mmCIF file of C-alpha atoms in Angstrom:
data_model
loop_
_atom_site.group_PDB
_atom_site.id
_atom_site.type_symbol
_atom_site.label_atom_id
_atom_site.label_comp_id
_atom_site.label_asym_id
_atom_site.label_seq_id
_atom_site.Cartn_x
_atom_site.Cartn_y
_atom_site.Cartn_z
ATOM 1 C CA UNK A 1 8.270 40.994 13.345
ATOM 2 C CA UNK A 2 5.455 40.038 11.998
ATOM 3 C CA UNK A 3 5.524 38.576 8.210
ATOM 4 C CA UNK A 4 2.297 37.681 6.237
ATOM 5 C CA UNK A 5 4.199 36.031 4.056
ATOM 6 C CA UNK A 6 5.146 31.646 3.486
ATOM 7 C CA UNK A 7 8.800 31.039 4.683
ATOM 8 C CA UNK A 8 11.505 28.317 4.848
ATOM 9 C CA UNK A 9 12.829 26.302 7.355
ATOM 10 C CA UNK A 10 16.663 27.744 8.440
ATOM 11 C CA UNK A 11 18.391 30.602 9.662
ATOM 12 C CA UNK A 12 17.551 33.474 11.339
ATOM 13 C CA UNK A 13 15.154 33.505 14.402
ATOM 14 C CA UNK A 14 11.314 33.439 15.696
ATOM 15 C CA UNK A 15 9.037 34.449 13.479
ATOM 16 C CA UNK A 16 5.338 35.700 13.784
ATOM 17 C CA UNK A 17 2.955 34.523 10.840
ATOM 18 C CA UNK A 18 -0.560 36.354 10.460
ATOM 19 C CA UNK A 19 -2.915 33.798 9.112
ATOM 20 C CA UNK A 20 -3.982 35.551 6.363
ATOM 21 C CA UNK A 21 -7.823 35.193 4.681
ATOM 22 C CA UNK A 22 -6.638 31.825 2.257
ATOM 23 C CA UNK A 23 -5.473 30.085 5.465
ATOM 24 C CA UNK A 24 -8.073 30.436 7.358
ATOM 25 C CA UNK A 25 -9.633 27.270 8.864
ATOM 26 C CA UNK A 26 -6.493 24.908 7.849
ATOM 27 C CA UNK A 27 -5.247 22.985 10.186
ATOM 28 C CA UNK A 28 -2.322 24.091 12.659
ATOM 29 C CA UNK A 29 0.391 21.360 11.310
ATOM 30 C CA UNK A 30 -0.490 21.595 7.658
ATOM 31 C CA UNK A 31 0.110 25.426 7.397
ATOM 32 C CA UNK A 32 3.222 24.856 9.144
ATOM 33 C CA UNK A 33 4.344 22.037 6.695
ATOM 34 C CA UNK A 34 4.189 25.800 4.238
ATOM 35 C CA UNK A 35 6.060 28.219 6.067
ATOM 36 C CA UNK A 36 8.919 25.384 6.862
ATOM 37 C CA UNK A 37 9.234 24.257 3.768
ATOM 38 C CA UNK A 38 11.227 21.004 3.210
ATOM 39 C CA UNK A 39 10.189 20.443 7.058
ATOM 40 C CA UNK A 40 9.478 16.415 7.513
ATOM 41 C CA UNK A 41 5.742 16.562 9.783
ATOM 42 C CA UNK A 42 7.553 14.838 12.498
ATOM 43 C CA UNK A 43 9.379 17.897 13.087
ATOM 44 C CA UNK A 44 6.597 19.961 12.546
ATOM 45 C CA UNK A 45 4.730 17.884 15.263
ATOM 46 C CA UNK A 46 8.208 17.856 17.485
ATOM 47 C CA UNK A 47 8.302 22.079 17.620
ATOM 48 C CA UNK A 48 4.520 21.935 17.973
ATOM 49 C CA UNK A 49 3.783 19.604 20.977
ATOM 50 C CA UNK A 50 7.143 21.121 23.054
ATOM 51 C CA UNK A 51 5.137 23.700 23.070
ATOM 52 C CA UNK A 52 7.946 26.241 20.310
ATOM 53 C CA UNK A 53 4.742 27.314 18.200
ATOM 54 C CA UNK A 54 2.333 29.618 20.205
ATOM 55 C CA UNK A 55 -1.271 30.664 18.587
ATOM 56 C CA UNK A 56 -2.198 33.820 19.734
ATOM 57 C CA UNK A 57 0.649 33.201 22.744
ATOM 58 C CA UNK A 58 -0.933 29.931 23.541
ATOM 59 C CA UNK A 59 -0.095 26.496 23.087
ATOM 60 C CA UNK A 60 -1.772 24.220 20.693
ATOM 61 C CA UNK A 61 -2.407 20.734 18.758
ATOM 62 C CA UNK A 62 -1.245 20.114 15.667
ATOM 63 C CA UNK A 63 -4.166 19.416 14.907
ATOM 64 C CA UNK A 64 -6.261 22.651 15.637
ATOM 65 C CA UNK A 65 -7.974 24.713 13.285
ATOM 66 C CA UNK A 66 -6.684 28.585 12.748
ATOM 67 C CA UNK A 67 -8.991 31.071 12.331
ATOM 68 C CA UNK A 68 -7.728 34.170 9.344
ATOM 69 C CA UNK A 69 -5.948 36.676 11.646
ATOM 70 C CA UNK A 70 -4.506 34.445 14.432
ATOM 71 C CA UNK A 71 -1.072 35.280 15.193
ATOM 72 C CA UNK A 72 1.416 31.667 14.879
ATOM 73 C CA UNK A 73 5.166 31.946 16.946
ATOM 74 C CA UNK A 74 7.385 29.881 14.679
ATOM 75 C CA UNK A 75 10.721 29.104 15.711
ATOM 76 C CA UNK A 76 13.445 29.038 13.741
ATOM 77 C CA UNK A 77 13.711 25.100 12.496
ATOM 78 C CA UNK A 78 17.485 23.149 10.892
ATOM 79 C CA UNK A 79 17.154 21.486 8.090
ATOM 80 C CA UNK A 80 19.653 19.567 5.661
ATOM 81 C CA UNK A 81 21.491 22.111 2.834
ATOM 82 C CA UNK A 82 19.913 21.694 -0.601
ATOM 83 C CA UNK A 83 20.767 18.244 -1.958
ATOM 84 C CA UNK A 84 21.546 16.195 0.975
ATOM 85 C CA UNK A 85 17.529 15.161 1.560
ATOM 86 C CA UNK A 86 17.582 13.066 -1.465
ATOM 87 C CA UNK A 87 14.675 12.366 -3.941
ATOM 88 C CA UNK A 88 12.816 9.989 -4.359
ATOM 89 C CA UNK A 89 14.159 7.001 -5.942
ATOM 90 C CA UNK A 90 13.257 6.538 -9.823
ATOM 91 C CA UNK A 91 11.059 3.305 -9.513
ATOM 92 C CA UNK A 92 8.660 5.728 -6.884
ATOM 93 C CA UNK A 93 8.688 8.949 -9.737
ATOM 94 C CA UNK A 94 7.891 6.050 -12.302
ATOM 95 C CA UNK A 95 5.024 4.016 -9.724
ATOM 96 C CA UNK A 96 3.541 7.275 -8.310
ATOM 97 C CA UNK A 97 3.293 8.599 -12.158
ATOM 98 C CA UNK A 98 1.433 5.014 -12.798
ATOM 99 C CA UNK A 99 -1.234 5.354 -9.752
ATOM 100 C CA UNK A 100 -2.425 8.733 -11.543
ATOM 101 C CA UNK A 101 -6.295 6.891 -12.627
ATOM 102 C CA UNK A 102 -7.823 10.968 -12.682
ATOM 103 C CA UNK A 103 -6.773 14.612 -13.183
ATOM 104 C CA UNK A 104 -8.413 18.290 -14.382
ATOM 105 C CA UNK A 105 -7.723 21.597 -13.694
ATOM 106 C CA UNK A 106 -8.431 21.733 -9.721
ATOM 107 C CA UNK A 107 -7.753 17.476 -8.513
ATOM 108 C CA UNK A 108 -5.444 15.391 -8.711
ATOM 109 C CA UNK A 109 -6.734 11.105 -7.702
ATOM 110 C CA UNK A 110 -4.276 8.204 -7.658
ATOM 111 C CA UNK A 111 -4.594 4.868 -7.043
ATOM 112 C CA UNK A 112 -1.792 4.410 -3.654
ATOM 113 C CA UNK A 113 0.252 1.113 -3.770
ATOM 114 C CA UNK A 114 -0.048 -0.509 -0.253
ATOM 115 C CA UNK A 115 3.178 0.642 1.358
ATOM 116 C CA UNK A 116 3.964 3.282 0.665
ATOM 117 C CA UNK A 117 3.329 5.811 3.277
ATOM 118 C CA UNK A 118 0.562 8.950 2.266
ATOM 119 C CA UNK A 119 3.768 11.821 3.306
ATOM 120 C CA UNK A 120 7.136 11.125 5.313
ATOM 121 C CA UNK A 121 8.328 11.162 8.332
ATOM 122 C CA UNK A 122 9.013 8.281 11.515
ATOM 123 C CA UNK A 123 12.023 6.885 9.088
ATOM 124 C CA UNK A 124 10.283 7.395 6.003
ATOM 125 C CA UNK A 125 11.515 10.251 3.381
ATOM 126 C CA UNK A 126 9.173 9.518 0.873
ATOM 127 C CA UNK A 127 5.227 9.469 0.616
ATOM 128 C CA UNK A 128 2.509 10.968 -1.745
ATOM 129 C CA UNK A 129 3.160 14.048 -1.011
ATOM 130 C CA UNK A 130 7.039 14.023 -1.087
ATOM 131 C CA UNK A 131 7.446 12.071 -4.428
ATOM 132 C CA UNK A 132 4.528 13.623 -6.021
ATOM 133 C CA UNK A 133 5.219 17.080 -5.566
ATOM 134 C CA UNK A 134 8.803 15.511 -6.733
ATOM 135 C CA UNK A 135 7.279 14.631 -10.254
ATOM 136 C CA UNK A 136 5.175 17.666 -10.390
ATOM 137 C CA UNK A 137 7.347 20.774 -9.112
ATOM 138 C CA UNK A 138 5.739 23.241 -10.416
ATOM 139 C CA UNK A 139 2.334 22.536 -9.143
ATOM 140 C CA UNK A 140 0.568 23.448 -5.736
ATOM 141 C CA UNK A 141 -0.549 20.297 -3.879
ATOM 142 C CA UNK A 142 -1.972 19.092 -1.302
ATOM 143 C CA UNK A 143 -3.216 16.197 0.595
ATOM 144 C CA UNK A 144 -7.374 15.969 0.609
ATOM 145 C CA UNK A 145 -6.994 13.124 2.785
ATOM 146 C CA UNK A 146 -4.781 9.992 3.953
ATOM 147 C CA UNK A 147 -4.298 6.734 4.269
ATOM 148 C CA UNK A 148 -3.062 3.802 5.727
ATOM 149 C CA UNK A 149 1.065 3.104 4.779
ATOM 150 C CA UNK A 150 -0.530 -0.390 3.775
ATOM 151 C CA UNK A 151 -4.022 0.189 2.052
ATOM 152 C CA UNK A 152 -3.842 0.783 -1.295
ATOM 153 C CA UNK A 153 -6.022 2.837 -3.372
ATOM 154 C CA UNK A 154 -7.441 5.775 -4.224
ATOM 155 C CA UNK A 155 -5.791 9.257 -2.834
ATOM 156 C CA UNK A 156 -6.906 12.945 -3.920
ATOM 157 C CA UNK A 157 -4.787 15.930 -4.031
ATOM 158 C CA UNK A 158 -5.937 19.260 -4.154
ATOM 159 C CA UNK A 159 -4.173 21.499 -6.978
ATOM 160 C CA UNK A 160 -6.080 24.578 -6.006
ATOM 161 C CA UNK A 161 -6.276 25.702 -2.329
ATOM 162 C CA UNK A 162 -10.562 26.500 -2.961
ATOM 163 C CA UNK A 163 -10.903 22.290 -4.140
ATOM 164 C CA UNK A 164 -8.875 21.549 -0.983
ATOM 165 C CA UNK A 165 -11.218 23.599 1.442
ATOM 166 C CA UNK A 166 -14.278 22.757 -0.157
ATOM 167 C CA UNK A 167 -13.150 18.987 0.127
ATOM 168 C CA UNK A 168 -12.120 18.770 3.462
ATOM 169 C CA UNK A 169 -15.337 20.856 3.846
ATOM 170 C CA UNK A 170 -17.448 18.161 3.143
ATOM 171 C CA UNK A 171 -14.726 15.074 5.224
ATOM 172 C CA UNK A 172 -16.069 17.222 8.272
ATOM 173 C CA UNK A 173 -20.181 16.221 6.995
ATOM 174 C CA UNK A 174 -21.856 14.100 9.303
ATOM 175 C CA UNK A 175 -23.357 10.588 8.094
ATOM 176 C CA UNK A 176 -21.202 10.343 4.995
ATOM 177 C CA UNK A 177 -23.073 13.552 3.645
ATOM 178 C CA UNK A 178 -20.235 15.143 2.069
ATOM 179 C CA UNK A 179 -17.751 12.688 0.627
ATOM 180 C CA UNK A 180 -19.373 8.671 -0.681
ATOM 181 C CA UNK A 181 -16.487 6.265 0.362
ATOM 182 C CA UNK A 182 -16.244 2.924 -0.746
ATOM 183 C CA UNK A 183 -13.672 0.014 -0.260
ATOM 184 C CA UNK A 184 -13.047 -3.356 -0.629
ATOM 185 C CA UNK A 185 -11.872 -5.964 1.850
ATOM 186 C CA UNK A 186 -11.955 -9.730 2.081
ATOM 187 C CA UNK A 187 -13.182 -10.228 5.875
ATOM 188 C CA UNK A 188 -11.997 -14.127 7.513
ATOM 189 C CA UNK A 189 -15.455 -15.809 7.873
ATOM 190 C CA UNK A 190 -18.798 -16.604 6.949
ATOM 191 C CA UNK A 191 -20.466 -12.722 7.000
ATOM 192 C CA UNK A 192 -24.646 -12.841 6.909
ATOM 193 C CA UNK A 193 -26.376 -11.425 4.133
ATOM 194 C CA UNK A 194 -27.200 -8.247 3.114
ATOM 195 C CA UNK A 195 -26.158 -4.896 5.348
ATOM 196 C CA UNK A 196 -24.458 -5.663 8.329
ATOM 197 C CA UNK A 197 -24.231 -1.626 10.428
ATOM 198 C CA UNK A 198 -21.792 -0.760 12.786
ATOM 199 C CA UNK A 199 -22.206 1.658 15.225
ATOM 200 C CA UNK A 200 -19.352 2.305 17.215
ATOM 201 C CA UNK A 201 -17.366 4.462 18.871
ATOM 202 C CA UNK A 202 -13.437 4.051 18.132
ATOM 203 C CA UNK A 203 -10.404 5.432 20.863
ATOM 204 C CA UNK A 204 -7.112 5.949 19.537
ATOM 205 C CA UNK A 205 -4.372 5.240 22.167
ATOM 206 C CA UNK A 206 -0.938 5.135 22.304
ATOM 207 C CA UNK A 207 1.205 1.526 22.706
ATOM 208 C CA UNK A 208 4.557 1.687 24.320
ATOM 209 C CA UNK A 209 7.026 3.265 21.843
ATOM 210 C CA UNK A 210 4.115 5.292 20.599
ATOM 211 C CA UNK A 211 2.535 3.464 17.948
ATOM 212 C CA UNK A 212 -1.209 3.894 17.921
ATOM 213 C CA UNK A 213 -3.460 1.343 18.346
ATOM 214 C CA UNK A 214 -7.322 1.902 18.310
ATOM 215 C CA UNK A 215 -10.616 0.795 19.803
ATOM 216 C CA UNK A 216 -14.309 -0.006 20.345
ATOM 217 C CA UNK A 217 -14.371 2.988 23.491
ATOM 218 C CA UNK A 218 -17.614 4.109 24.619
ATOM 219 C CA UNK A 219 -15.339 7.510 25.355
ATOM 220 C CA UNK A 220 -14.112 6.964 21.723
ATOM 221 C CA UNK A 221 -15.699 9.166 18.582
ATOM 222 C CA UNK A 222 -18.571 8.389 16.517
ATOM 223 C CA UNK A 223 -17.672 6.088 13.768
ATOM 224 C CA UNK A 224 -20.112 4.008 11.710
ATOM 225 C CA UNK A 225 -19.490 1.304 8.729
ATOM 226 C CA UNK A 226 -21.912 -0.313 6.657
ATOM 227 C CA UNK A 227 -20.163 -4.154 5.272
ATOM 228 C CA UNK A 228 -22.012 -5.601 2.081
ATOM 229 C CA UNK A 229 -21.313 -9.492 1.163
ATOM 230 C CA UNK A 230 -20.406 -9.685 -2.279
ATOM 231 C CA UNK A 231 -18.718 -12.645 -3.008
ATOM 232 C CA UNK A 232 -17.725 -15.923 -0.541
ATOM 233 C CA UNK A 233 -14.779 -18.169 -1.732
ATOM 234 C CA UNK A 234 -13.397 -20.511 0.516
ATOM 235 C CA UNK A 235 -14.761 -19.556 3.592
ATOM 236 C CA UNK A 236 -13.824 -15.934 3.675
ATOM 237 C CA UNK A 237 -16.836 -13.094 2.546
ATOM 238 C CA UNK A 238 -14.932 -10.530 -0.082
ATOM 239 C CA UNK A 239 -16.967 -7.272 1.016
ATOM 240 C CA UNK A 240 -17.434 -3.671 -0.056
ATOM 241 C CA UNK A 241 -17.306 -1.434 3.218
ATOM 242 C CA UNK A 242 -19.682 2.309 2.983
ATOM 243 C CA UNK A 243 -18.133 4.136 6.339
ATOM 244 C CA UNK A 244 -20.070 7.660 6.922
ATOM 245 C CA UNK A 245 -17.447 8.133 8.886
ATOM 246 C CA UNK A 246 -13.479 8.820 8.402
ATOM 247 C CA UNK A 247 -11.593 7.303 12.123
ATOM 248 C CA UNK A 248 -8.432 5.994 12.240
ATOM 249 C CA UNK A 249 -8.630 2.065 11.048
ATOM 250 C CA UNK A 250 -11.418 2.320 11.468
ATOM 251 C CA UNK A 251 -13.022 -0.751 9.150
ATOM 252 C CA UNK A 252 -9.800 -2.562 10.562
ATOM 253 C CA UNK A 253 -11.520 -2.122 14.331
ATOM 254 C CA UNK A 254 -14.757 -2.618 13.307
ATOM 255 C CA UNK A 255 -14.533 -5.504 11.407
ATOM 256 C CA UNK A 256 -12.674 -6.793 14.853
ATOM 257 C CA UNK A 257 -15.375 -6.044 16.703
ATOM 258 C CA UNK A 258 -17.905 -8.255 14.974
ATOM 259 C CA UNK A 259 -15.458 -11.344 15.014
ATOM 260 C CA UNK A 260 -14.504 -10.959 10.934
ATOM 261 C CA UNK A 261 -11.154 -8.955 11.325
ATOM 262 C CA UNK A 262 -9.711 -8.433 7.587
ATOM 263 C CA UNK A 263 -6.611 -10.626 5.865
ATOM 264 C CA UNK A 264 -4.157 -9.479 6.041
ATOM 265 C CA UNK A 265 -4.148 -6.849 9.136
ATOM 266 C CA UNK A 266 -0.650 -7.951 11.794
ATOM 267 C CA UNK A 267 -2.157 -5.498 13.983
ATOM 268 C CA UNK A 268 -6.453 -6.022 14.161
ATOM 269 C CA UNK A 269 -6.499 -9.224 12.213
ATOM 270 C CA UNK A 270 -6.402 -13.788 13.351
ATOM 271 C CA UNK A 271 -3.192 -14.385 13.063
ATOM 272 C CA UNK A 272 -3.787 -18.466 11.596
ATOM 273 C CA UNK A 273 -6.455 -16.868 9.093
ATOM 274 C CA UNK A 274 -3.678 -14.111 8.212
ATOM 275 C CA UNK A 275 -0.646 -17.414 8.157
ATOM 276 C CA UNK A 276 -3.135 -19.734 6.350
ATOM 277 C CA UNK A 277 -3.866 -16.861 3.240
ATOM 278 C CA UNK A 278 -0.147 -16.498 3.380
ATOM 279 C CA UNK A 279 0.257 -20.109 2.695
ATOM 280 C CA UNK A 280 -3.132 -20.854 0.140
ATOM 281 C CA UNK A 281 -3.450 -17.810 -1.872
ATOM 282 C CA UNK A 282 0.110 -15.445 -1.625
ATOM 283 C CA UNK A 283 -1.591 -12.513 0.359
ATOM 284 C CA UNK A 284 1.247 -10.841 1.862
ATOM 285 C CA UNK A 285 -0.751 -7.317 2.732
ATOM 286 C CA UNK A 286 -3.612 -6.369 4.467
ATOM 287 C CA UNK A 287 -6.274 -6.699 2.216
ATOM 288 C CA UNK A 288 -7.922 -3.170 1.973
ATOM 289 C CA UNK A 289 -8.718 -0.731 -1.285
ATOM 290 C CA UNK A 290 -9.643 2.424 -1.085
ATOM 291 C CA UNK A 291 -12.502 1.873 -4.654
ATOM 292 C CA UNK A 292 -14.195 5.213 -4.979
ATOM 293 C CA UNK A 293 -14.905 8.126 -4.264
ATOM 294 C CA UNK A 294 -17.818 9.807 -5.157
ATOM 295 C CA UNK A 295 -18.894 13.900 -4.117
ATOM 296 C CA UNK A 296 -19.807 17.076 -5.544
ATOM 297 C CA UNK A 297 -18.239 20.664 -5.396
ATOM 298 C CA UNK A 298 -19.482 24.351 -4.923
ATOM 299 C CA UNK A 299 -19.779 24.892 -8.758
ATOM 300 C CA UNK A 300 -22.466 21.211 -8.413
ATOM 301 C CA UNK A 301 -20.160 19.545 -10.014
ATOM 302 C CA UNK A 302 -20.092 15.763 -9.800
ATOM 303 C CA UNK A 303 -17.131 13.646 -9.409
ATOM 304 C CA UNK A 304 -17.089 9.963 -9.185
ATOM 305 C CA UNK A 305 -13.121 8.584 -8.812
ATOM 306 C CA UNK A 306 -12.383 4.664 -9.273
ATOM 307 C CA UNK A 307 -8.929 2.861 -8.928
ATOM 308 C CA UNK A 308 -9.722 -1.146 -9.701
ATOM 309 C CA UNK A 309 -8.485 -3.268 -6.635
ATOM 310 C CA UNK A 310 -4.651 -3.473 -7.117
ATOM 311 C CA UNK A 311 -3.482 -6.907 -8.913
ATOM 312 C CA UNK A 312 -1.457 -8.173 -5.928
ATOM 313 C CA UNK A 313 -4.881 -8.645 -3.749
ATOM 314 C CA UNK A 314 -7.249 -9.450 -7.202
ATOM 315 C CA UNK A 315 -4.846 -12.393 -7.820
ATOM 316 C CA UNK A 316 -5.012 -13.631 -4.980
ATOM 317 C CA UNK A 317 -8.763 -13.723 -4.693
ATOM 318 C CA UNK A 318 -8.714 -15.799 -7.439
ATOM 319 C CA UNK A 319 -6.542 -17.672 -5.800
ATOM 320 C CA UNK A 320 -9.486 -18.610 -2.981
ATOM 321 C CA UNK A 321 -11.542 -21.010 -3.883
#
């Protein structure tokens, strides 16, 4: 049985779906999310890694890029019946609505609050994408990129497939040529004047229990960050960071690598600094904020999108003397 349309999870048997032309270059996991409507990402990864999903008859990884015409074997997936999964809370819907900082015919940009995941899974029912889709049920919305759950700031979603394809292509360009990304952070200790560039490859490993842990490792992927001190307060450094690659936990691990970890980072940070920042200025989370994205789409339209520093971080910074 060969199917060319989008499907839904639930009953039926195995489906063989041919990748249409407009999905050329899409990741396998994202393609499956479109085919298995309502399936959490955790189930998508489970069926891919267990070998139940096949591409042209062979096993594939979730991040595999599909080609138009590929044949994808999709097993039946049992989901909760409509109504069982529930909906995002009114508070979460309101917070996501208030977080919108830009919108046009093809893009939607939000300033993501800290503590909200980019997408559901691993015990999280509703992330950014699920909540926004609930808020805008008649629109087509796709994540262009992701932010760590604890990181606040700018996230961009595509309302049109053409915009998604263009932006994902820009993200793949080397050395920040496609999309220029700027973050704001508070680093422990006094950073030197000028810009400190960190060119250190990063490797993602798994700890017991499946938790991701990233470290500088020659066998890792090329990673380049530029740290610049904006201001020094209370012996700490308020900095901007421009990254030319988008590796998992890149800023946090590079900051640790140069001996100036991000304040409030409970994974890669300094325990004593974190405690001091919590007691002195009320900083209770990671001080890392995605501040801006700058890019130009194929038709020549240039975008400079900004998300002001989150209120809790601004207030903590104001208390630091």
